[in-house]
Coordinates of C-alpha atoms and ligand atoms in Angstrom, one line a residue:
M12 CA 72.7 110.9 108.0
S13 CA 75.5 111.7 105.4
K14 CA 75.0 112.0 101.6
L15 CA 76.7 112.4 98.3
L16 CA 75.7 114.8 96.0
V17 CA 77.0 114.2 92.5
T18 CA 76.8 116.2 89.5
G19 CA 77.7 114.0 86.3
R20 CA 79.5 113.7 82.9
K21 CA 82.4 115.5 84.3
K22 CA 85.6 114.3 82.7
L23 CA 88.0 112.9 85.1
S24 CA 92.0 113.4 84.8
G25 CA 94.9 113.1 87.1
E26 CA 96.6 110.8 89.3
V27 CA 95.2 109.2 92.4
S28 CA 96.7 106.8 94.8
V29 CA 95.0 103.7 96.0
Q30 CA 94.7 102.6 99.6
G31 CA 96.2 100.0 101.8
A32 CA 93.6 96.6 101.4
K33 CA 90.4 96.7 103.9
N34 CA 90.2 92.7 103.2
S35 CA 93.8 92.4 104.3
V36 CA 94.2 94.7 107.2
L37 CA 91.0 93.3 108.9
P38 CA 92.1 89.5 109.2
I39 CA 95.7 91.3 110.2
L40 CA 94.2 93.5 113.1
S41 CA 92.5 90.0 114.5
A42 CA 95.8 88.4 113.7
S43 CA 97.8 90.5 116.0
L44 CA 96.3 89.7 118.9
L45 CA 98.4 86.6 118.8
A46 CA 101.6 88.3 118.9
R47 CA 102.9 89.7 122.4
G48 CA 104.2 93.3 122.4
E49 CA 103.6 96.1 120.0
S50 CA 103.2 95.7 116.1
V51 CA 103.0 99.0 113.8
I52 CA 100.7 98.6 110.7
Y53 CA 101.4 101.2 108.0
N54 CA 99.2 101.8 105.1
C55 CA 96.2 101.3 107.3
P56 CA 93.0 102.8 105.5
D57 CA 91.1 104.7 107.8
L58 CA 87.7 102.8 107.3
S59 CA 84.8 102.3 109.8
D60 CA 85.1 98.5 109.3
V61 CA 89.1 98.9 110.4
E62 CA 87.4 101.1 113.3
A63 CA 85.0 98.1 114.5
S64 CA 88.3 95.6 114.6
V65 CA 90.1 98.5 116.3
N66 CA 87.1 98.9 118.8
I67 CA 87.1 95.1 119.4
L68 CA 91.0 94.9 120.4
R69 CA 90.6 98.0 122.9
Y70 CA 87.4 96.0 124.6
L71 CA 90.1 93.0 124.8
G72 CA 92.3 94.8 126.6
C73 CA 95.0 95.9 123.9
R74 CA 95.9 99.7 123.1
A75 CA 95.4 100.6 119.4
E76 CA 96.5 104.0 118.4
R77 CA 96.2 105.7 115.0
S78 CA 98.5 108.3 113.6
G79 CA 97.7 109.0 110.0
Q80 CA 98.2 105.8 107.8
T81 CA 99.8 104.0 110.6
L82 CA 98.1 101.7 113.3
V83 CA 100.0 101.1 116.4
I84 CA 98.9 98.0 118.6
N85 CA 100.1 96.4 121.6
T86 CA 98.5 93.3 122.9
D87 CA 100.1 93.4 126.5
G88 CA 97.1 94.5 128.2
F89 CA 94.8 91.6 126.6
D90 CA 92.8 90.5 129.5
R91 CA 89.3 89.6 128.4
C92 CA 87.8 86.5 126.3
D93 CA 84.5 87.6 125.4
I94 CA 83.5 89.9 122.6
P95 CA 79.9 91.8 122.7
D96 CA 77.2 91.2 120.3
S97 CA 77.3 95.0 119.7
L98 CA 81.0 94.8 118.7
M99 CA 80.3 91.5 116.5
R100 CA 77.7 92.5 114.2
K101 CA 79.6 95.6 112.9
T102 CA 81.3 93.6 110.3
R103 CA 81.6 89.7 109.0
S104 CA 85.3 89.6 109.5
S105 CA 85.1 89.9 113.2
I106 CA 84.4 86.2 113.0
V107 CA 88.1 85.6 112.9
F108 CA 88.6 86.9 116.5
L109 CA 87.4 83.8 117.6
G110 CA 90.3 81.7 116.5
A111 CA 92.9 84.6 117.7
V112 CA 91.6 84.8 121.1
L113 CA 91.0 81.0 121.5
A114 CA 94.5 80.4 120.4
R115 CA 96.1 83.0 122.7
A116 CA 93.9 82.4 125.6
G117 CA 92.1 79.2 125.4
R118 CA 88.7 80.2 125.5
V119 CA 86.4 82.6 123.9
R120 CA 82.4 83.9 124.2
L121 CA 81.0 85.8 121.1
S122 CA 78.0 86.3 118.9
F123 CA 77.7 85.8 115.3
P124 CA 79.1 88.5 112.9
G125 CA 77.6 90.9 110.9
G126 CA 78.5 92.0 107.4
C127 CA 76.9 93.4 104.2
E128 CA 73.7 91.8 103.4
I129 CA 74.9 90.1 100.3
G130 CA 73.7 86.6 101.3
L131 CA 73.6 84.5 104.2
R132 CA 77.4 84.2 104.8
P133 CA 77.2 81.1 107.0
I134 CA 80.4 80.5 109.1
D135 CA 80.2 76.6 108.7
M136 CA 83.6 76.3 107.3
H137 CA 85.0 78.5 109.8
L138 CA 83.4 76.3 112.8
N139 CA 84.0 72.9 111.3
A140 CA 87.7 73.8 110.9
L141 CA 88.1 74.9 114.3
R142 CA 86.5 71.9 115.9
K143 CA 88.9 69.8 113.7
L144 CA 91.7 71.9 115.5
G145 CA 90.4 70.6 118.7
A146 CA 88.2 73.8 120.0
E147 CA 84.6 72.8 121.9
I148 CA 82.3 75.0 120.2
R149 CA 78.8 75.4 121.6
E150 CA 76.2 77.3 119.7
R151 CA 73.5 78.9 121.8
H152 CA 70.9 82.1 121.6
G153 CA 73.2 83.4 118.7
C154 CA 76.4 82.9 120.7
L155 CA 79.1 80.9 120.5
D156 CA 81.0 79.7 123.6
C157 CA 84.4 78.1 122.9
R158 CA 87.0 76.3 124.7
A159 CA 90.2 74.6 123.7
P160 CA 91.2 73.1 127.3
Y161 CA 94.3 71.2 126.0
G162 CA 95.1 74.1 123.6
L163 CA 94.8 73.6 119.6
R164 CA 96.2 70.8 117.8
G165 CA 97.4 70.9 114.1
C166 CA 95.5 68.5 111.3
K167 CA 94.6 68.3 107.8
I168 CA 91.8 70.6 106.6
S169 CA 90.1 70.3 103.2
L170 CA 87.8 73.0 102.4
D171 CA 84.7 72.3 100.5
F172 CA 85.0 75.9 98.9
P173 CA 88.2 78.2 98.7
S174 CA 86.8 80.4 101.4
V175 CA 88.8 83.6 102.2
G176 CA 87.9 84.2 105.7
A177 CA 87.8 80.4 106.6
T178 CA 91.2 80.0 105.2
E179 CA 92.4 83.0 107.2
H180 CA 90.8 81.9 110.4
I181 CA 92.6 78.5 110.4
M182 CA 95.9 80.3 109.5
I183 CA 95.3 82.5 112.4
A184 CA 94.3 79.6 114.9
A185 CA 96.9 77.0 113.6
C186 CA 99.7 79.2 114.3
L187 CA 100.1 78.8 117.8
A188 CA 98.7 75.2 117.8
N189 CA 100.7 72.1 118.8
G190 CA 102.1 70.5 115.5
T191 CA 101.5 71.2 112.0
T192 CA 98.3 72.1 109.9
C193 CA 97.7 71.6 106.3
V194 CA 95.0 73.5 104.4
T195 CA 93.8 72.0 100.8
N196 CA 91.4 73.8 98.6
A197 CA 92.7 77.2 100.4
A198 CA 91.7 80.6 98.9
R199 CA 94.5 82.0 96.9
E200 CA 93.7 86.0 97.3
P201 CA 96.6 88.3 97.5
E202 CA 95.1 89.0 101.0
I203 CA 95.7 85.6 102.0
R204 CA 99.5 86.1 101.4
D205 CA 99.6 89.3 103.0
L206 CA 98.1 87.7 106.2
A207 CA 101.1 85.1 106.1
D208 CA 103.8 87.8 105.3
F209 CA 102.4 89.9 108.6
L210 CA 102.1 86.4 110.9
N211 CA 105.7 85.3 109.5
S212 CA 107.0 88.7 110.5
C213 CA 105.9 88.0 113.8
G214 CA 107.4 84.4 114.2
A215 CA 104.8 82.2 112.7
K216 CA 105.9 79.5 110.1
I217 CA 103.3 79.4 107.3
Y218 CA 104.2 78.1 103.9
G219 CA 102.3 78.2 100.6
A220 CA 99.9 81.2 101.1
G221 CA 98.6 82.3 98.1
E222 CA 98.8 79.0 96.7
G223 CA 95.8 76.2 97.0
E224 CA 97.8 74.3 99.9
V225 CA 98.8 76.4 103.0
V226 CA 101.1 74.5 105.7
I227 CA 101.1 75.9 109.2
D228 CA 103.9 75.0 111.6
G229 CA 102.6 75.5 115.2
V230 CA 105.4 77.8 117.2
G231 CA 105.4 78.5 120.9
S232 CA 104.6 82.2 120.8
L233 CA 104.6 85.3 118.5
S234 CA 106.0 88.7 119.1
G235 CA 105.0 91.9 117.3
C236 CA 106.1 93.5 114.0
A237 CA 106.0 96.1 111.6
H238 CA 104.1 95.2 108.4
S239 CA 102.8 97.4 105.4
V240 CA 99.2 96.6 104.0
I241 CA 99.2 95.5 100.5
P242 CA 97.0 98.0 98.0
D243 CA 93.4 97.4 97.8
R244 CA 92.7 95.8 94.4
I245 CA 88.8 96.2 94.7
V246 CA 89.6 100.2 95.2
A247 CA 91.8 100.3 92.1
A248 CA 89.2 98.4 90.1
T249 CA 86.5 100.7 91.3
F250 CA 88.7 104.0 90.1
M251 CA 89.1 102.0 86.7
S252 CA 85.4 101.9 86.6
A253 CA 84.9 105.6 87.2
A254 CA 87.4 106.1 84.4
A255 CA 85.8 103.8 82.1
A256 CA 82.2 105.0 83.0
T257 CA 83.3 108.8 82.2
G258 CA 85.5 107.9 79.2
S259 CA 88.6 109.3 81.0
E260 CA 92.0 109.0 81.5
I261 CA 93.4 108.5 84.7
T262 CA 96.7 107.4 86.8
L263 CA 96.6 104.9 89.7
T264 CA 99.9 104.8 91.9
D265 CA 100.2 102.7 94.6
V266 CA 98.8 99.9 92.7
I267 CA 100.0 95.9 92.1
P268 CA 98.9 95.3 88.7
A269 CA 99.3 91.6 89.3
H270 CA 96.7 91.7 91.9
L271 CA 94.5 92.8 88.8
G272 CA 95.2 90.2 86.4
A273 CA 91.4 89.2 85.9
V274 CA 90.3 92.6 86.0
I275 CA 92.4 94.4 83.5
P276 CA 91.2 92.3 80.7
V277 CA 87.9 93.0 81.6
F278 CA 88.4 96.7 81.0
E279 CA 90.3 96.1 77.7
D280 CA 87.4 94.1 76.5
M281 CA 85.3 97.3 77.1
G282 CA 88.0 99.3 74.9
C283 CA 90.1 100.9 77.7
V284 CA 93.8 101.0 77.1
I285 CA 95.7 99.9 80.2
R286 CA 99.3 100.6 80.5
S287 CA 101.0 99.5 83.8
S288 CA 104.7 99.8 85.3
G289 CA 105.7 99.2 88.8
T290 CA 103.2 100.2 90.9
T291 CA 101.4 102.4 88.7
L292 CA 98.6 101.9 86.3
R293 CA 97.3 104.2 83.4
I294 CA 93.8 103.6 82.2
G295 CA 92.4 105.4 79.2
A296 CA 88.7 104.9 78.4
P297 CA 87.0 105.4 74.8
E298 CA 83.7 107.7 74.4
R299 CA 81.9 104.5 74.1
L300 CA 82.4 101.5 76.0
K301 CA 81.8 98.1 74.5
P302 CA 80.0 95.8 75.8
L303 CA 81.0 92.6 78.0
A304 CA 79.8 89.2 76.5
A305 CA 80.0 87.2 79.8
V306 CA 81.5 88.4 83.2
S307 CA 81.8 85.5 85.9
T308 CA 82.6 86.1 89.1
M309 CA 85.4 83.5 90.7
P310 CA 87.7 82.9 93.2
Y311 CA 91.3 84.3 92.9
P312 CA 93.0 84.7 90.5
G313 CA 89.5 85.0 88.7
F314 CA 87.6 88.0 88.3
P315 CA 86.6 89.4 91.9
T316 CA 83.0 89.4 93.2
D317 CA 83.7 92.8 94.8
A318 CA 84.4 94.2 91.4
Q319 CA 81.2 93.1 89.8
A320 CA 79.0 96.0 91.0
P321 CA 81.1 99.0 89.9
V322 CA 82.3 97.4 86.7
M323 CA 78.2 96.7 86.2
A324 CA 77.9 100.6 86.8
A325 CA 80.2 101.2 83.9
A326 CA 78.5 98.5 81.9
C327 CA 74.9 100.4 82.1
V328 CA 76.2 103.0 79.5
A329 CA 78.0 100.6 77.1
D330 CA 77.1 100.1 73.6
G331 CA 75.1 96.8 73.4
T332 CA 74.1 94.0 76.1
S333 CA 76.4 92.7 78.8
V334 CA 76.2 89.9 80.9
F335 CA 77.2 89.2 84.5
I336 CA 77.3 86.0 86.7
E337 CA 77.6 86.0 90.2
N338 CA 78.9 83.0 91.5
I339 CA 80.2 83.8 95.0
F340 CA 77.2 85.5 96.7
E341 CA 73.7 84.5 96.2
N342 CA 72.4 88.0 96.8
R343 CA 74.9 90.4 95.4
F344 CA 72.9 92.4 92.5
R345 CA 70.9 94.4 95.1
H346 CA 72.3 97.4 93.5
T347 CA 70.3 96.7 90.2
R348 CA 67.3 98.1 91.5
E349 CA 68.9 101.4 92.4
L350 CA 70.7 101.7 89.1
A351 CA 67.2 101.4 87.3
R352 CA 66.3 104.3 88.8
M353 CA 69.2 106.1 87.0
G354 CA 67.6 105.0 83.8
A355 CA 69.8 101.7 83.3
K356 CA 68.0 98.6 81.9
I357 CA 68.9 95.6 84.0
K358 CA 67.3 92.4 84.3
T359 CA 68.4 89.5 87.0
E360 CA 67.6 85.9 86.9
G361 CA 69.1 84.1 89.8
R362 CA 73.0 84.5 89.6
V363 CA 72.8 86.2 85.9
C364 CA 72.4 89.8 85.4
V365 CA 71.8 91.1 82.1
V366 CA 72.5 94.6 81.5
E367 CA 71.5 96.4 78.4
G368 CA 73.7 99.6 77.8
R369 CA 71.9 102.7 77.3
E370 CA 73.1 106.4 75.7
R371 CA 72.8 107.8 78.9
L372 CA 72.1 107.6 82.7
Y373 CA 70.0 110.4 84.4
G374 CA 70.7 111.6 87.8
A375 CA 68.3 110.3 90.6
K376 CA 68.0 110.1 94.1
V377 CA 69.4 106.4 95.2
D378 CA 70.1 104.7 98.3
S379 CA 73.0 102.4 99.0
T380 CA 72.3 98.7 99.6
D381 CA 75.8 97.5 100.7
L382 CA 79.7 98.5 100.3
R383 CA 80.3 97.5 96.5
G384 CA 76.5 98.6 95.6
A385 CA 77.2 102.0 97.2
A386 CA 80.4 102.1 94.8
A387 CA 78.6 101.2 91.9
L388 CA 76.0 104.0 92.4
V389 CA 78.8 106.5 92.6
V390 CA 80.4 105.2 89.5
A391 CA 77.0 105.6 87.7
S392 CA 76.2 108.9 89.2
L393 CA 79.6 110.2 87.6
C394 CA 78.6 109.4 84.0
A395 CA 74.6 110.3 84.7
E396 CA 73.0 113.6 83.2
G397 CA 72.1 115.8 85.9
K398 CA 72.5 115.5 89.8
T399 CA 72.6 112.2 91.9
R400 CA 71.8 112.3 95.6
I401 CA 73.5 108.8 97.1
G402 CA 71.9 108.0 100.5
S403 CA 73.4 105.2 103.2
I404 CA 76.8 106.4 102.7
R405 CA 78.0 104.6 105.9
Y406 CA 78.1 101.4 103.7
L407 CA 80.8 103.1 101.3
E408 CA 82.6 104.4 104.5
R409 CA 83.1 100.6 105.3
G410 CA 85.6 100.1 102.8
Y411 CA 86.6 103.5 100.9
E412 CA 88.7 106.2 102.3
N413 CA 87.1 109.5 101.4
L414 CA 86.2 108.3 98.0
E415 CA 84.4 111.6 97.4
V416 CA 87.8 113.7 98.1
A417 CA 89.7 111.4 95.7
L418 CA 87.4 111.7 93.1
S419 CA 86.9 115.4 93.5
S420 CA 90.7 115.6 93.0
L421 CA 90.2 113.9 89.5
G422 CA 87.7 116.7 88.7
A423 CA 84.7 115.1 89.4
D424 CA 81.7 117.4 91.1
I425 CA 81.1 115.1 94.0
K426 CA 80.5 116.6 97.5
R427 CA 79.1 115.2 101.1
I428 CA 76.0 117.0 102.1
Ligands
EPZ511 C1 85.9 88.0 102.0 O1 84.4 87.4 102.6 C2 85.6 89.2 101.8 N1 85.8 90.1 103.0 C3 84.5 90.0 100.6 O2 84.7 91.1 100.6 C4 84.8 89.0 99.5 O3 83.7 89.1 98.6 C5 85.1 87.3 99.6 O4 86.2 87.3 100.6 C6 85.1 86.6 98.5 O5 86.4 87.3 97.8 C7 86.7 90.0 103.8 O6 87.7 89.9 103.6 C8 86.3 90.9 105.2 P1 84.0 83.4 101.7 P2 84.4 86.2 103.0 O7 84.4 83.1 103.1 O8 85.3 85.7 103.8 C9 80.5 80.8 101.7 C10 83.9 93.2 100.2 O9 83.0 93.9 99.5 N2 80.7 80.6 103.0 O10 85.2 83.7 100.8 O11 82.8 86.1 103.9 C11 79.8 82.1 101.8 O12 78.6 82.4 102.0 C12 83.6 92.0 101.0 O13 84.8 93.8 100.4 C13 80.1 79.3 103.5 O14 79.3 78.6 103.0 O15 84.0 85.3 101.6 C14 80.4 82.9 100.2 O16 79.0 82.6 99.3 C15 82.3 91.6 100.8 N3 80.6 79.2 104.6 C16 81.1 82.0 100.0 O17 81.4 80.9 100.5 C17 81.5 79.6 105.4 O18 82.0 79.2 106.6 C18 82.5 83.0 99.7 O19 82.7 83.5 100.6 C19 82.5 80.6 104.8 C20 82.1 81.2 103.5

């Protein structure tokens, strides 16, 4: 099992390009099933979660070939309507294949999805929405048996919570439905807009993606298109956390600063100076960070839950006490136990986490608990005194493309062992 070995307290400098967004390309890969012929996905990050979705597409009879950051998919060989447990369990976003297969073939059989253990992560909103669209879904022995004998039909759907996955699922299922679907209280994340841009390039009619209300006019069929995935705003926030934790100045390229609207002020509150222009963002950190009065994770455009762990790692060495409130997932502080092994002083109480900043963290043997928790351990190891060994980095590989290579290029002493 690979591990990362980091020798901390090295200043970072230089420039790094930010990869394509995992949480954009995953729903786009499911959505590509709706389109006949060939789709070309540019800026597609090479991640284990992406590989998992590619394997599902191949299992369903599609061709999918990667060359560098470009993935070419051809769905003409699509000939199956079931997805085995072994493939479903790899990621959370595999559930979105349900709507895609159902919309294209009228039936599908698959098991419940997997994903990082950051909470129960139910799919009730997904299933309720699909039933409203006319799907007959039977849940039995952890399997979902779904049919839409008369096709899916457009309807009004109001989400109890602006769920990213449920919003994406509805957009995908409704594209080929009879009639118009209107989603209210929809998620507004940039990845929702990117998915709509992909589908509309395939011939779909989706309006208002990225707003609170999305309208999908069903069309007869979709054809493959070429699409370039937006940059990963959470990977950008992770590099910013690394710069903040080590008192460094680095430049990120290929980012969309507008997608970091709630993230940039948090780093400025910690005393960082951020200058952005076009698709470049420069962050300069002080020798000692200021603490964060209170960071509450919220649906977009609020502070993203996925950035909570990496930013917390930087706050562990701030000059004072920071408070984090995790409003999206019920179990997303698992990284705090591992950070404590490095000397962090953290107390959690339900959704509230209090971080008492220390002068210094110390290298230790730590183990990743989930994707963003692993990123937090990397950030902490960069500013810790001595060596840190980070285990279970398979979690990191779900969402970060060669993170250790990128950090090495910035001057970090980090290697895979
Ligand atoms: C997406 O997960 C992202 N994953 C997550 O990123 C991200 O943290 C999350 O959105 C919030 O931004 C992908 O896009 C692949 P939700 P998703 O549905 O769709 C509850 C990462 O680190 N809920 O917006 O699963 C749910 O339990 C990952 O990259 C229901 O109760 O998030 C959670 O508490 C982690 N029932 C809340 O809503 C449902 O049917 C938000 O979940 C669906 C969700």
